[in-house]
Structures are given as structure tokens and as C-alpha cells.
Coordinates of C-alpha atoms in Angstrom, one line a residue:
Chain U
M275 CA 0.0 0.0 0.0
N276 CA 1.4 3.4 -1.0
T277 CA 1.3 5.8 1.9
A278 CA 4.3 8.1 1.2
H279 CA 3.6 11.1 -0.9
S280 CA 5.9 14.0 -1.8
F281 CA 3.3 16.7 -2.2
P282 CA 4.6 20.2 -2.2
P283 CA 5.4 21.0 1.4
Q284 CA 2.8 23.1 3.1
T285 CA 3.2 24.9 6.4
Q286 CA -0.1 24.7 8.1
T287 CA -0.9 26.5 11.3
N288 CA -3.0 24.7 13.9
G289 CA -6.0 26.7 12.9
Q290 CA -5.5 26.0 9.2
E291 CA -5.0 22.3 9.9
S292 CA -8.2 22.1 11.8
H293 CA -10.1 23.9 9.0
L294 CA -8.5 21.5 6.5
L295 CA -9.5 18.5 8.6
R296 CA -13.1 19.7 8.8
F297 CA -13.2 20.5 5.1
T298 CA -11.8 17.1 4.2
A299 CA -14.3 15.4 6.4
Y300 CA -17.2 17.2 4.7
L301 CA -15.7 16.3 1.3
L302 CA -15.5 12.6 2.2
A303 CA -19.0 12.7 3.5
G304 CA -20.2 14.3 0.3
D305 CA -21.5 17.2 2.4
R306 CA -21.6 20.0 -0.1
Q307 CA -23.5 22.4 2.2
G308 CA -20.9 21.8 5.0
C309 CA -18.1 22.6 2.6
H310 CA -19.9 25.7 1.4
N311 CA -20.6 26.9 4.9
L312 CA -17.0 26.4 6.0
M313 CA -15.8 28.3 2.9
Q314 CA -18.1 31.2 3.7
E315 CA -16.9 31.1 7.3
L316 CA -13.2 31.3 6.2
L317 CA -13.9 34.0 3.7
A318 CA -15.7 36.0 6.3
D319 CA -12.7 35.6 8.6
G320 CA -10.5 37.1 5.9
I321 CA -8.8 34.1 4.3
S322 CA -7.3 35.1 0.9
V323 CA -8.7 33.3 -2.1
L324 CA -5.2 32.0 -2.9
S325 CA -4.9 30.5 0.6
L326 CA -8.4 29.0 0.3
Y327 CA -7.4 27.4 -3.0
Q328 CA -3.9 26.2 -1.9
D329 CA -4.3 25.4 1.8
I330 CA -7.9 24.1 1.8
F331 CA -9.1 23.0 -1.6
Q332 CA -5.8 21.7 -3.0
Q333 CA -4.6 20.1 0.2
S334 CA -8.0 18.4 1.0
L335 CA -8.2 17.0 -2.5
Y336 CA -4.6 15.6 -2.2
R337 CA -5.8 13.9 1.0
V338 CA -8.8 12.5 -0.7
G339 CA -6.7 11.4 -3.7
E340 CA -4.3 9.7 -1.3
L341 CA -7.2 7.8 0.3
W342 CA -8.4 6.7 -3.1
E343 CA -4.9 5.5 -4.1
Q344 CA -4.9 3.5 -0.8
N345 CA -8.3 2.0 -1.8
R346 CA -9.8 3.4 1.3
I347 CA -12.5 5.3 -0.6
S348 CA -14.1 4.5 -3.9
V349 CA -13.5 6.4 -7.2
A350 CA -17.1 7.6 -6.9
R351 CA -16.4 9.4 -3.6
E352 CA -13.3 10.9 -5.1
H353 CA -15.4 12.2 -8.0
I354 CA -18.0 13.6 -5.6
A355 CA -15.3 15.5 -3.7
T356 CA -13.9 16.9 -7.0
A357 CA -17.4 18.0 -8.1
I358 CA -18.0 19.7 -4.8
V359 CA -14.7 21.7 -5.0
E360 CA -15.5 22.5 -8.6
S361 CA -18.9 24.0 -7.6
L362 CA -17.2 26.0 -4.8
L363 CA -14.6 27.4 -7.2
A364 CA -17.5 28.8 -9.3
Q365 CA -18.7 30.7 -6.2
T366 CA -15.4 32.4 -5.6
Y367 CA -15.3 33.9 -9.2
P368 CA -16.9 37.2 -8.2
L369 CA -13.9 37.6 -5.8
I370 CA -11.3 36.8 -8.4
C371 CA -12.7 38.5 -11.5
N372 CA -12.5 42.0 -10.2
A373 CA -8.7 42.4 -10.3
G374 CA -7.4 45.1 -12.6
N375 CA -6.2 44.2 -16.1
T376 CA -2.5 44.0 -16.6
G377 CA -3.0 43.5 -20.4
K378 CA -1.4 40.1 -20.2
K379 CA -3.0 37.0 -21.6
V380 CA -2.6 33.4 -20.6
I381 CA -4.0 30.2 -22.0
V382 CA -4.5 27.4 -19.4
A383 CA -5.2 23.9 -20.7
C384 CA -5.1 20.2 -19.7
T385 CA -3.1 17.8 -21.9
P386 CA -4.9 15.6 -24.4
G387 CA -6.6 12.7 -22.5
E388 CA -6.2 14.5 -19.2
L389 CA -9.7 14.5 -17.5
H390 CA -8.7 16.2 -14.2
Q391 CA -9.1 19.9 -14.7
L392 CA -9.4 21.3 -11.2
G393 CA -5.7 22.1 -10.8
A394 CA -5.6 23.9 -14.1
R395 CA -8.7 25.8 -13.2
M396 CA -7.0 27.0 -10.0
V397 CA -4.0 28.1 -12.0
A398 CA -6.3 30.1 -14.4
D399 CA -8.1 31.7 -11.5
T400 CA -4.8 32.6 -9.7
L401 CA -3.6 34.3 -12.8
E402 CA -6.9 36.1 -13.2
M403 CA -6.5 37.3 -9.6
Y404 CA -3.3 38.9 -10.7
G405 CA -5.0 40.8 -13.5
W406 CA -4.2 38.4 -16.3
D407 CA -6.8 37.7 -18.9
S408 CA -6.9 33.9 -18.5
H409 CA -8.4 31.6 -21.1
F410 CA -9.3 28.3 -19.5
L411 CA -9.7 25.6 -22.1
G412 CA -10.6 22.8 -19.7
A413 CA -10.0 19.1 -19.6
N414 CA -8.7 17.0 -22.5
T415 CA -7.8 19.9 -24.8
P416 CA -7.2 18.6 -28.3
P417 CA -3.8 19.9 -29.7
S418 CA -5.5 21.3 -32.8
G419 CA -7.9 23.4 -30.6
L420 CA -5.0 24.6 -28.4
L421 CA -2.9 25.6 -31.4
Q422 CA -5.8 27.5 -33.0
H423 CA -6.5 29.3 -29.7
L424 CA -2.8 30.2 -29.4
Q425 CA -2.9 31.6 -33.0
E426 CA -6.0 33.6 -32.3
E427 CA -5.2 34.9 -28.8
K428 CA -1.5 35.3 -29.0
P429 CA -0.9 34.9 -25.2
Q430 CA 2.2 35.8 -23.2
L431 CA 2.1 32.5 -21.4
L432 CA 0.8 29.0 -21.8
C433 CA 0.1 26.8 -18.8
L434 CA -0.4 23.0 -19.1
S435 CA -1.6 20.6 -16.5
L436 CA -1.0 16.9 -16.1
S437 CA -2.3 14.8 -13.1
T438 CA -1.0 11.3 -13.8
H439 CA 2.4 10.4 -15.2
M440 CA 0.9 8.2 -17.8
G441 CA 0.2 11.3 -19.9
F442 CA 3.8 12.4 -19.8
G443 CA 4.4 11.4 -23.5
S444 CA 1.2 13.3 -24.5
L445 CA 2.4 16.4 -22.7
L446 CA 5.9 16.2 -24.3
N447 CA 4.4 15.8 -27.8
L448 CA 2.1 18.8 -27.2
I449 CA 5.0 21.0 -26.1
R450 CA 7.0 20.0 -29.2
Q451 CA 4.0 20.8 -31.4
V452 CA 3.5 24.2 -29.8
R453 CA 7.2 24.9 -30.2
I454 CA 7.0 24.6 -34.0
D455 CA 4.9 27.7 -34.4
F456 CA 5.5 29.5 -31.1
S457 CA 9.2 29.2 -30.4
Q458 CA 9.3 32.2 -28.0
L459 CA 6.2 31.4 -26.0
P460 CA 7.0 30.7 -22.3
I461 CA 5.3 27.5 -21.2
A462 CA 4.6 26.6 -17.6
F463 CA 3.6 23.1 -16.6
G464 CA 2.6 21.4 -13.4
G465 CA 0.2 19.0 -11.7
Q466 CA 0.2 16.0 -9.5
A467 CA 2.0 13.9 -12.1
F468 CA 5.3 15.7 -11.2
Y469 CA 5.3 15.3 -7.4
R470 CA 7.4 12.3 -7.8
G471 CA 9.8 13.9 -10.3
G472 CA 10.0 13.8 -14.1
A473 CA 9.9 17.6 -14.6
E474 CA 13.6 17.9 -15.4
Q475 CA 13.3 16.3 -18.9
L476 CA 10.7 18.9 -19.9
E477 CA 12.6 21.8 -18.4
Q478 CA 15.5 21.1 -20.8
I479 CA 13.3 22.6 -23.5
P480 CA 14.0 26.3 -23.8
L481 CA 11.4 28.6 -22.0
V482 CA 9.6 25.6 -20.5
R483 CA 9.3 25.8 -16.7
H484 CA 7.9 23.5 -14.0
V485 CA 5.6 25.3 -11.5
P486 CA 5.1 22.9 -8.6
S487 CA 2.5 24.8 -6.7
L488 CA 0.1 27.8 -6.7
G489 CA 2.5 29.5 -4.3
R490 CA 5.4 29.2 -6.8
L491 CA 3.1 30.4 -9.6
E492 CA 2.4 33.5 -7.4
E493 CA 6.2 34.0 -7.0
L494 CA 6.7 33.7 -10.7
I495 CA 4.0 36.3 -11.5
N496 CA 5.4 38.7 -9.0
R497 CA 8.9 38.5 -10.4
Chain N
M236 CA -17.3 -33.9 0.8
S237 CA -21.1 -33.3 0.9
G238 CA -20.6 -31.6 4.3
L239 CA -18.2 -29.2 2.7
R240 CA -20.6 -28.5 -0.1
H241 CA -23.4 -27.9 2.4
M242 CA -21.1 -25.5 4.2
R243 CA -20.3 -23.7 0.9
D244 CA -24.1 -23.5 0.1
L245 CA -24.7 -22.0 3.5
V246 CA -22.0 -19.5 3.2
L247 CA -23.2 -18.5 -0.3
L248 CA -26.8 -18.3 0.8
N249 CA -25.8 -16.1 3.8
Y250 CA -23.8 -13.9 1.4
L251 CA -26.8 -13.5 -0.9
Q252 CA -29.1 -12.8 2.1
T253 CA -26.9 -10.2 3.8
K254 CA -24.2 -8.8 1.6
A255 CA -24.7 -9.3 -2.1
P256 CA -25.6 -6.1 -4.1
L257 CA -28.5 -8.0 -5.7
V258 CA -32.2 -7.6 -5.2
I259 CA -33.7 -11.0 -4.3
L260 CA -37.4 -11.3 -3.8
E261 CA -39.4 -14.4 -3.1
L262 CA -42.8 -14.1 -4.8
D263 CA -45.9 -16.3 -4.3
E264 CA -48.2 -17.1 -7.2
Q265 CA -50.1 -13.8 -6.7
G266 CA -46.9 -11.9 -7.0
V267 CA -46.8 -10.9 -3.3
V268 CA -43.4 -10.5 -1.8
R269 CA -42.9 -13.2 0.8
G270 CA -39.2 -12.8 1.4
A271 CA -36.5 -10.3 0.6
N272 CA -32.7 -10.2 1.2
Q273 CA -31.2 -7.2 3.0
Y274 CA -30.1 -5.4 -0.1
A275 CA -33.7 -5.5 -1.4
C276 CA -35.0 -4.2 1.9
R277 CA -32.5 -1.3 1.8
L278 CA -33.4 -0.4 -1.8
L279 CA -37.1 -0.9 -1.7
G280 CA -37.8 -0.4 2.0
T281 CA -38.7 -3.1 4.5
E282 CA -42.4 -2.4 3.6
C283 CA -41.8 -4.3 0.4
L284 CA -42.5 -7.5 2.4
G285 CA -46.1 -8.5 2.0
R286 CA -46.7 -6.1 -0.8
A287 CA -47.8 -7.0 -4.3
L288 CA -45.2 -6.8 -7.1
Q289 CA -47.3 -4.3 -9.0
L290 CA -46.9 -1.8 -6.2
L291 CA -43.1 -2.0 -6.4
V292 CA -42.7 -2.0 -10.1
I293 CA -43.4 1.2 -12.1
D294 CA -45.2 0.1 -15.2
F295 CA -46.6 2.8 -17.5
D296 CA -49.2 0.6 -19.3
T297 CA -50.8 -2.0 -17.1
P298 CA -50.3 -3.3 -13.5
F299 CA -47.3 -5.5 -13.4
T300 CA -48.4 -9.1 -12.8
M301 CA -46.7 -12.5 -12.2
A302 CA -47.8 -13.5 -15.6
R303 CA -45.9 -10.7 -17.2
L304 CA -42.9 -11.4 -15.1
R305 CA -42.8 -15.0 -16.2
T306 CA -42.7 -13.9 -19.9
L307 CA -39.8 -11.4 -19.4
P308 CA -36.5 -12.5 -21.1
A309 CA -33.6 -12.7 -18.7
G310 CA -31.7 -9.4 -18.4
S311 CA -34.8 -7.3 -19.2
L312 CA -35.0 -3.8 -17.7
L313 CA -37.5 -3.2 -15.0
T314 CA -38.1 0.1 -13.2
V315 CA -38.8 -0.1 -9.5
K316 CA -39.6 2.5 -7.0
E317 CA -36.9 2.9 -4.4
A318 CA -37.6 3.5 -0.7
N319 CA -36.7 7.2 -1.2
G320 CA -39.3 7.5 -3.9
M321 CA -36.8 7.6 -6.8
P322 CA -37.2 5.3 -9.7
S323 CA -34.3 2.9 -10.4
S324 CA -33.7 0.6 -13.4
L325 CA -32.7 -2.9 -12.7
R326 CA -31.8 -5.9 -15.0
V327 CA -34.1 -8.7 -13.8
Q328 CA -34.2 -12.5 -14.1
F329 CA -37.1 -14.6 -12.9
L330 CA -36.4 -18.1 -11.5
P331 CA -39.7 -20.1 -11.4
L332 CA -40.4 -22.4 -8.5
G333 CA -43.6 -24.1 -9.3
N334 CA -46.4 -21.5 -9.1
D335 CA -44.1 -19.3 -7.0
G336 CA -40.7 -17.8 -8.1
I337 CA -37.7 -15.8 -7.2
L338 CA -36.9 -12.5 -8.8
V339 CA -33.2 -11.6 -9.0
A340 CA -32.3 -8.1 -10.1
E341 CA -29.2 -6.0 -10.2
A342 CA -28.3 -2.4 -11.1
D343 CA -27.0 -1.8 -14.6
L344 CA -23.5 -0.9 -13.8
Q345 CA -22.6 0.2 -17.3
D346 CA -25.5 2.6 -17.3
K347 CA -24.5 3.9 -13.9
D348 CA -20.9 4.4 -15.1
E349 CA -22.1 6.3 -18.1
L350 CA -24.4 8.4 -16.0
N351 CA -21.6 9.1 -13.6
T352 CA -19.2 10.1 -16.4
T353 CA -21.8 12.3 -18.1
L354 CA -22.7 14.1 -14.8
L355 CA -19.0 14.8 -14.1
R356 CA -18.5 16.1 -17.6
L357 CA -21.6 18.3 -17.4
N358 CA -20.6 19.5 -14.0
S359 CA -17.2 20.5 -15.4
E360 CA -18.8 22.2 -18.4
L361 CA -21.3 24.0 -16.2
S362 CA -18.5 25.2 -13.9
G363 CA -16.6 26.4 -17.0
I364 CA -19.6 28.3 -18.3
S365 CA -20.2 29.8 -14.8
R366 CA -16.6 31.0 -14.8
E367 CA -17.0 32.6 -18.2
L368 CA -20.2 34.3 -17.1
Q369 CA -18.6 35.7 -13.9
K370 CA -15.7 37.0 -16.0
K371 CA -18.0 38.6 -18.5
T372 CA -20.1 40.1 -15.6
A373 CA -16.9 41.6 -14.1
Q374 CA -15.9 43.0 -17.5
L375 CA -19.4 44.5 -18.0
Q376 CA -19.3 46.0 -14.5
Q377 CA -15.9 47.7 -15.3
A378 CA -17.3 48.9 -18.6
N379 CA -20.4 50.2 -16.8
N380 CA -18.3 52.1 -14.3
L381 CA -16.3 53.7 -17.0
K382 CA -19.5 54.7 -18.8
N383 CA -20.8 56.2 -15.6
Q384 CA -17.6 58.1 -15.1
F385 CA -17.8 59.4 -18.6
L386 CA -21.4 60.3 -18.2
G387 CA -20.7 62.2 -15.0
M388 CA -17.8 64.1 -16.6
A389 CA -19.8 65.0 -19.7
A390 CA -22.8 66.1 -17.7
H391 CA -20.8 68.1 -15.3
D392 CA -19.0 70.0 -18.1
L393 CA -22.2 70.6 -20.0
R394 CA -24.3 71.8 -17.1
N395 CA -22.6 75.2 -16.5
P396 CA -22.6 76.5 -20.1
L397 CA -26.2 75.3 -20.5
A398 CA -27.2 77.1 -17.3
G399 CA -25.6 80.3 -18.7
I400 CA -27.4 80.0 -22.1
Y401 CA -30.7 79.4 -20.2
A402 CA -30.2 82.5 -18.1
Y403 CA -29.3 84.7 -21.1
L404 CA -32.3 83.4 -23.1
D405 CA -34.5 84.3 -20.1
L406 CA -33.1 87.8 -20.0
I407 CA -33.5 88.3 -23.8
A408 CA -37.0 86.9 -23.8
D409 CA -38.0 89.3 -20.9
D410 CA -36.4 92.3 -22.6
L411 CA -37.8 91.7 -26.1
A412 CA -41.3 90.6 -25.1
P413 CA -42.9 94.0 -25.2
T414 CA -41.5 95.0 -28.6
A415 CA -40.6 91.9 -30.5
E416 CA -42.7 90.2 -33.1
D417 CA -44.8 87.2 -31.9
T418 CA -42.7 84.7 -34.0
L419 CA -39.5 85.9 -32.4
C420 CA -41.0 85.6 -28.9
Q421 CA -42.3 82.1 -29.8
A422 CA -38.9 81.1 -31.0
L423 CA -37.2 82.4 -27.9
Q424 CA -39.8 80.5 -25.7
E425 CA -39.1 77.4 -27.7
M426 CA -35.4 77.8 -27.3
K427 CA -35.8 78.3 -23.6
R428 CA -37.9 75.2 -23.3
E429 CA -35.4 73.1 -25.2
V430 CA -32.4 74.5 -23.3
G431 CA -34.4 73.9 -20.1
Y432 CA -34.9 70.3 -21.1
M433 CA -31.2 69.9 -21.8
L434 CA -30.3 71.5 -18.5
N435 CA -32.7 69.2 -16.7
L436 CA -31.3 66.2 -18.6
V437 CA -27.6 66.9 -17.8
S438 CA -28.5 67.6 -14.2
N439 CA -30.3 64.2 -14.0
L440 CA -27.5 62.5 -15.8
L441 CA -25.0 63.9 -13.3
D442 CA -27.1 62.8 -10.4
Y443 CA -27.6 59.4 -12.0
S444 CA -23.9 58.9 -12.6
V445 CA -23.1 60.0 -9.0
I446 CA -25.6 57.5 -7.6
E447 CA -24.5 54.7 -10.0
Q448 CA -20.8 55.1 -8.9
G449 CA -21.9 54.8 -5.3
H450 CA -21.0 58.4 -4.5
L451 CA -24.4 59.6 -3.2
H452 CA -23.8 60.4 0.5
L453 CA -26.7 61.5 2.6
T454 CA -26.2 64.4 5.0
M455 CA -28.8 63.6 7.6
Q456 CA -30.2 66.5 9.6
E457 CA -33.3 67.2 11.7
V458 CA -36.0 68.8 9.5
T459 CA -39.4 70.1 10.5
L460 CA -41.6 68.3 8.0
R461 CA -44.4 70.9 7.9
E462 CA -41.9 73.7 7.1
L463 CA -40.3 71.7 4.3
L464 CA -43.6 70.7 2.7
Q465 CA -45.0 74.3 2.9
Q466 CA -41.8 75.6 1.2
V467 CA -42.0 73.0 -1.6
V468 CA -45.7 73.6 -2.1
Q469 CA -45.2 77.4 -2.3
L470 CA -42.5 77.1 -4.9
Q471 CA -44.4 74.6 -7.0
N472 CA -47.6 76.7 -6.8
L473 CA -45.6 79.6 -8.3
M474 CA -44.4 77.4 -11.2
T475 CA -47.8 76.0 -12.0
R476 CA -49.6 79.4 -11.7
K477 CA -49.8 80.0 -15.4
R478 CA -51.9 76.8 -15.9
Q479 CA -53.9 77.5 -12.7
V480 CA -52.9 74.1 -11.3
E481 CA -53.1 74.2 -7.5
I482 CA -51.2 72.1 -5.0
C483 CA -53.0 71.5 -1.7
L484 CA -51.2 70.3 1.4
Q485 CA -53.2 68.0 3.7
M486 CA -51.2 66.9 6.8
E487 CA -53.2 64.1 8.3
Y488 CA -50.2 63.1 10.3
D489 CA -47.4 65.4 11.4
P490 CA -44.4 63.8 13.0
G491 CA -42.9 67.2 13.8
V492 CA -39.1 66.8 13.3
M493 CA -37.6 64.1 11.1
L494 CA -34.1 63.0 10.4
V495 CA -33.5 63.2 6.6
D496 CA -31.2 64.6 4.0
L497 CA -33.1 67.9 3.5
N498 CA -31.8 68.6 0.0
R499 CA -32.4 65.1 -1.3
I500 CA -35.9 64.9 0.1
R501 CA -36.7 68.3 -1.3
Q502 CA -35.4 67.1 -4.7
V503 CA -37.8 64.1 -4.5
L504 CA -40.8 66.2 -3.5
N505 CA -40.1 68.8 -6.3
N506 CA -39.7 66.0 -8.8
L507 CA -42.9 64.3 -7.9
L508 CA -44.9 67.5 -7.6
S509 CA -43.6 68.9 -10.9
N510 CA -44.4 65.6 -12.6
A511 CA -47.9 65.7 -11.2
A512 CA -48.3 69.2 -12.5
K513 CA -47.1 68.3 -16.0
Y514 CA -49.8 65.6 -16.3
S515 CA -52.6 67.5 -14.6
P516 CA -55.3 69.3 -16.7
D517 CA -55.4 73.1 -16.6
S518 CA -57.0 74.3 -13.3
G519 CA -56.5 70.8 -11.8
V520 CA -55.8 70.2 -8.2
I521 CA -52.9 68.2 -6.8
Y522 CA -53.1 66.9 -3.2
L523 CA -49.9 66.4 -1.1
I524 CA -51.1 64.2 1.8
T525 CA -49.1 62.9 4.8
A526 CA -50.3 59.9 6.8
R527 CA -48.8 57.4 9.2
Q528 CA -48.1 53.9 8.0
G529 CA -46.8 51.7 10.8
D530 CA -43.4 52.9 11.8
A531 CA -43.2 55.1 8.7
L532 CA -44.4 58.4 7.4
L533 CA -46.4 58.0 4.2
I534 CA -46.4 60.8 1.7
Q535 CA -48.9 60.7 -1.2
I536 CA -49.0 63.0 -4.2
Q537 CA -52.4 62.6 -6.0
D538 CA -53.1 64.2 -9.3
Q539 CA -56.0 64.4 -11.7
G540 CA -54.0 63.4 -14.8
P541 CA -54.5 60.3 -17.0
G542 CA -52.6 58.0 -14.5
V543 CA -50.0 55.5 -15.6
P544 CA -51.0 52.6 -17.9
E545 CA -50.9 49.4 -15.8
H546 CA -48.5 47.6 -18.1
E547 CA -46.0 50.5 -17.9
Q548 CA -46.0 50.8 -14.1
D549 CA -43.1 48.4 -13.8
K550 CA -40.7 50.6 -15.7
L551 CA -41.6 53.9 -14.0
F552 CA -38.7 53.8 -11.5
K553 CA -36.1 52.3 -13.9
P554 CA -33.5 54.5 -15.5
F555 CA -34.8 55.9 -18.8
G556 CA -38.2 54.2 -18.2
T557 CA -40.4 56.7 -19.9
T558 CA -44.1 55.9 -20.4
S559 CA -46.5 56.5 -23.3
T560 CA -48.4 59.2 -21.2
R561 CA -47.6 62.7 -22.5
A562 CA -47.3 65.9 -20.4
V563 CA -50.1 68.5 -21.0
D564 CA -47.6 71.2 -22.2
G565 CA -45.6 68.7 -24.4
D566 CA -42.6 68.7 -22.0
K567 CA -40.3 65.8 -22.7
S568 CA -39.3 63.5 -19.8
T569 CA -35.7 62.5 -19.3
G570 CA -36.8 59.2 -17.8
L571 CA -34.3 59.6 -15.0
G572 CA -36.1 61.7 -12.4
L573 CA -38.1 58.9 -10.8
S574 CA -35.2 56.4 -10.8
I575 CA -33.2 59.1 -8.9
C576 CA -36.1 59.5 -6.5
K577 CA -36.2 55.8 -5.9
R578 CA -32.4 55.7 -5.1
I579 CA -32.8 58.6 -2.7
I580 CA -35.8 57.0 -0.9
D581 CA -34.1 53.6 -0.9
A582 CA -31.0 55.2 0.7
H583 CA -33.3 56.6 3.4
G584 CA -34.6 53.1 4.1
G585 CA -38.0 53.9 2.7
S586 CA -39.9 52.7 -0.4
I587 CA -41.6 54.4 -3.3
W588 CA -44.3 53.3 -5.7
E589 CA -47.2 54.4 -7.9
E590 CA -50.8 53.4 -7.8
N591 CA -53.6 54.7 -10.0
L592 CA -56.6 56.3 -8.2
P593 CA -60.0 54.6 -8.6
H594 CA -61.5 57.7 -10.3
G595 CA -58.6 58.5 -12.5
G596 CA -55.3 60.2 -11.8
A597 CA -52.0 58.9 -10.5
C598 CA -50.9 58.7 -6.8
F599 CA -47.2 58.6 -6.2
C600 CA -46.4 57.4 -2.7
F601 CA -43.2 57.1 -0.6
T602 CA -42.4 56.3 2.9
L603 CA -39.7 57.5 5.3
L604 CA -38.9 55.7 8.5
L605 CA -39.9 57.6 11.6
G606 CA -37.4 57.6 14.5
Q607 CA -33.7 57.6 13.9
P608 CA -33.1 55.8 10.6
E609 CA -29.6 54.9 9.6
P610 CA -29.0 55.6 5.9
K611 CA -28.2 52.4 3.9
R612 CA -24.6 53.2 3.0
N613 CA -24.1 49.9 1.2
D614 CA -26.7 50.8 -1.4
L615 CA -25.1 54.2 -2.2

């Protein structure tokens, strides 16, 4: 049974840990209202949207994913937890869409065959919070659709997400395809697939950068 | 060996009775449930015991009988009513035992998987659409704020020159009136009216943009209501003198002193009374009535005009919500005055509305909280 994970290290205060435990418990129970109420409570207490995403949503889903990998919960329960967080993300949009406009544009997409879009969505929202005009293309983006979108929108950054290492080849091919027409476009990639390594190979491609967490993404934007 | 088989049968039977995710119902020849395993009791409710099959199976044509069950090919779909009232489709197989029989049914896992996948995909799509909508809303909000800023700046810069032109026209009209030709006087009056309309429009636009940008701040002060109403009536009577329209004040309730923004409430009263005058017939009477309504002061302005068509009442207090009713002297409405009144009254914690009088005419009403109301700052 696999129990050791190398998720990005998170420093949780006692209060945060207790909120995280509560939120995870609601998720595992499929209690959408409980999750919603806790989110409202945290927002009312002044938690930042980024911290909500990173310290509560992301961390709780990692824990749920871990339980699934250990066969302690079913895939259905994992799906319910994801769906609940996805619905909560939609409720935070009014808070994130009011940032000013930096004039920068980003396209955020999942690699072909990648059905987990939550992480990519959080990336799109984080960039939106920093005033980027983020175009989120969602799960399983076909390469032709992505290339067309890049051609039309001419973004300053492309972000790609991968959750399982099985899709590594697909991501590599996609980056190579993008490079043919967009040799100077910076590409950031990330996702759960890289928590056990594997990012180095992709980072050898010029202007391709691994972003292991939302916190690091924030650092990158601020630089 | 036979002992071991017997043990195996018992273990299997116990599993089917207590654990297996299969519906197993023992049915007698009338189709009444005589036995059910635990899964069936959970899914259909323990009340299924002793009930006829036709009460458990949802059949859209005829009641479901044992005879029909016997003819069903193995693996047929059957819809049952779950204990929670929801319908559920099961793949069934009937095992006859003489006149009785056993119904074995299981959920269609392929169907459920497909449903699950579809729901997840739809949820993701819906979430994506919601995200796009929020983004568009934020962009629209920003565009709207910019528009209001522009509106405010334009109105502010136009108002002063217009006021100057209006004052000069007034002077010229007064000076020339005794000597000038009728056509010249008429032209001057027409110019004055048009410039007056423009001045009114830019003033309203300025107010509207200030309110829309959330910059309307009430300056609350103690006001003697009777004094305020008398002053407003006196001024409006002066303005309606030419058409012999008279405004009568009837104070059925006098709260004495009230805490309001004097200038803003005066603006509301002037707006409502001048509107009433515009739509009143010559020599008409307008009543300004005060009354008590619970914890609030009710002010009514009743006129003898045509009233507001019922289907247009909804848009009265919306910006640019003009109605088909025309003023007696042909004055144009900017369609902003009433929406500004509404914002002012809302900010005071009151409400404003219109109702037509039974014998004709319109009655504009608004309330102001008595006591010490806190202005609603969030709405401003």
C-alpha cells in the first residue's frame, strides 16, 4: 500500500490544519453544504482566495486522492469530492474576477486525455486574480484546438496541467507541437504527475518551466 | 465432501441474504413478496415484504403481474420505486419455483458508469460556463463604471454652459417681449424650453452617474416636516400658476421633526410635484397628503391626470423608463427623475411606488422611516 507522498510542502498553522481536517471530512461525507458553509466562514474571517485554494481546496483533494490511491475510498467518492470543490470554485469567481487588467493574456489547458481539470482551473483563477486575462480551455484539450487558440489569442504564457504520469508522452508531444509555431512562448507546466519527479526532462526545452504549486506560480507572476 | 458443499451453500446463501448487491425477492403465485434479502430491503424499504409486485414495479401501461414477469426474457430492464421515492432501473431475471418464483435483479453498472461520467463532464462544463459568465459580468461591471464616469464628466462639463445659455435666453425673452414680433417671442420661448430640457437632462445624468458610482452620500439632519412641505408647495404653486394648477397640502399626520437629507428629500418632492403638475389638466388640483403607516411616514401625491397605464407601471422607476403618457404642455421626460427619486428614498430606508386612483389620476407614494433611521450606506 502506498502511503508516502511527496506533495509540495505546506506549512499549516494549527487553525488551518483544523479547517483542513473539517473540510476534508465534509468532502469525504459528500456534504456540499458543510463545505460551502466552511468556505463562507473562512472568507468572512478574511482568508485570501489563494490560501483558500492552496491550503484548503488543494490540500484536501490531495488527501482525498491519497485515500483513493490506498483504496480506502471509492472512485465515486473521489469524483463527488472533486465535483463539490469545482462548484465551490465557481462561487469564488466574483472575488477573483475584479482584479485590474494587466493587459497580459494566458491560456491554461489540460493535456490531451487529461480529465482532471481542477488544478488547471485554480491556475487560471490565480492568474486572473493577478489581472491576467486567463483563457481556460478545460480538460482533455485537443492539440489542434489549443494551437488554433494560441494563434487567435497570442498569449504571453501557456500553462499546461497533467495529473498522472501516464500522460507524460502526450504532454511532451504537445509542447513539441507548440514549439514549432511558437518558439518564443513561455510554457509553464505542473500538476500532481510531477510530485514524484519527471519535470527535469521537460525543463530542458527552452522557455519551459515546471511550476510545482500555486504559491510558486504567485512568485513567478510577482517576479 | 457433501458436508463441505453444504457449508459452501450455507456461506453463499448467507452472502446472498446479507451482503450481495442483488435484489432477491421471493414471490408467491399472486406476485406478493414473501421474502427479501437485505439489499432489497434497503433499496425498496422493508415495507416491500407482504406487498404485491405491481406496487413495487413502475409500469406505465398495465399493472405488473406475475404472468408478465414469467414472460420477461432474462436481463430485461424493469423500473422499481426505491424507498426514497426515486425510480431505479434494474436488470431482472425470474427463476420459477412451481407457481411461485424468485426475482433476482441488479443495477445496470454500465448505465450507472455512463451516468456518472456524463454528470461529471456536465458539472465541469457548467463550472466552466459559470466561470466565463462571472468573468463577463466583471468586465461588464468595469465597462459600466467607465460609462458612468464618462457620463458624469460630460454632464458636469455641459451643465454650467447650459445654465448660462438658459439665463441669457430668459433675459433676452423678458427684454424683447414688449416690442418683438410674436414669431421671435415664440422662437425664444421654444429655445428656452429646449435648453431647459437639456439642462434638466444633464443635471439628472449627473445625479444618476453619481448614484451609480456609489457616491451619493446622505447628509442627515433634523428637519421640521411641515416647514419643508410648505416651502416646496409654495415654490411649485408659483411654477404652476400659469396653468392654474393648484397644490393643496393635507397633513393628516405630522411627526414634527424628522431625520432626513433635506436637499435630497426636497429634490424628491419637487420632482414628484412637478411631474404631477405636468400631467394635470389646466385648473387641476394636486393633493400632497401625509399619513402614518406603521413605523413610517407615508407621503402621497395625488393628481387628476390620466394615470399610468398598468403595463407601464413596472418601468416607472427604472432609468430611462419613460411611459407613453404625454405631459399636457408637451414637455419631454428624461426618464431619469423617478429612478433618482427611488435611489434617494431607498437610501433613506423607505420605499416608493405608484398606484392609479380609482376615479382617475396617479398617486405617487413614498415612505420615510420615523425615529432615527440609519442611511443604507451599502446601497449608495
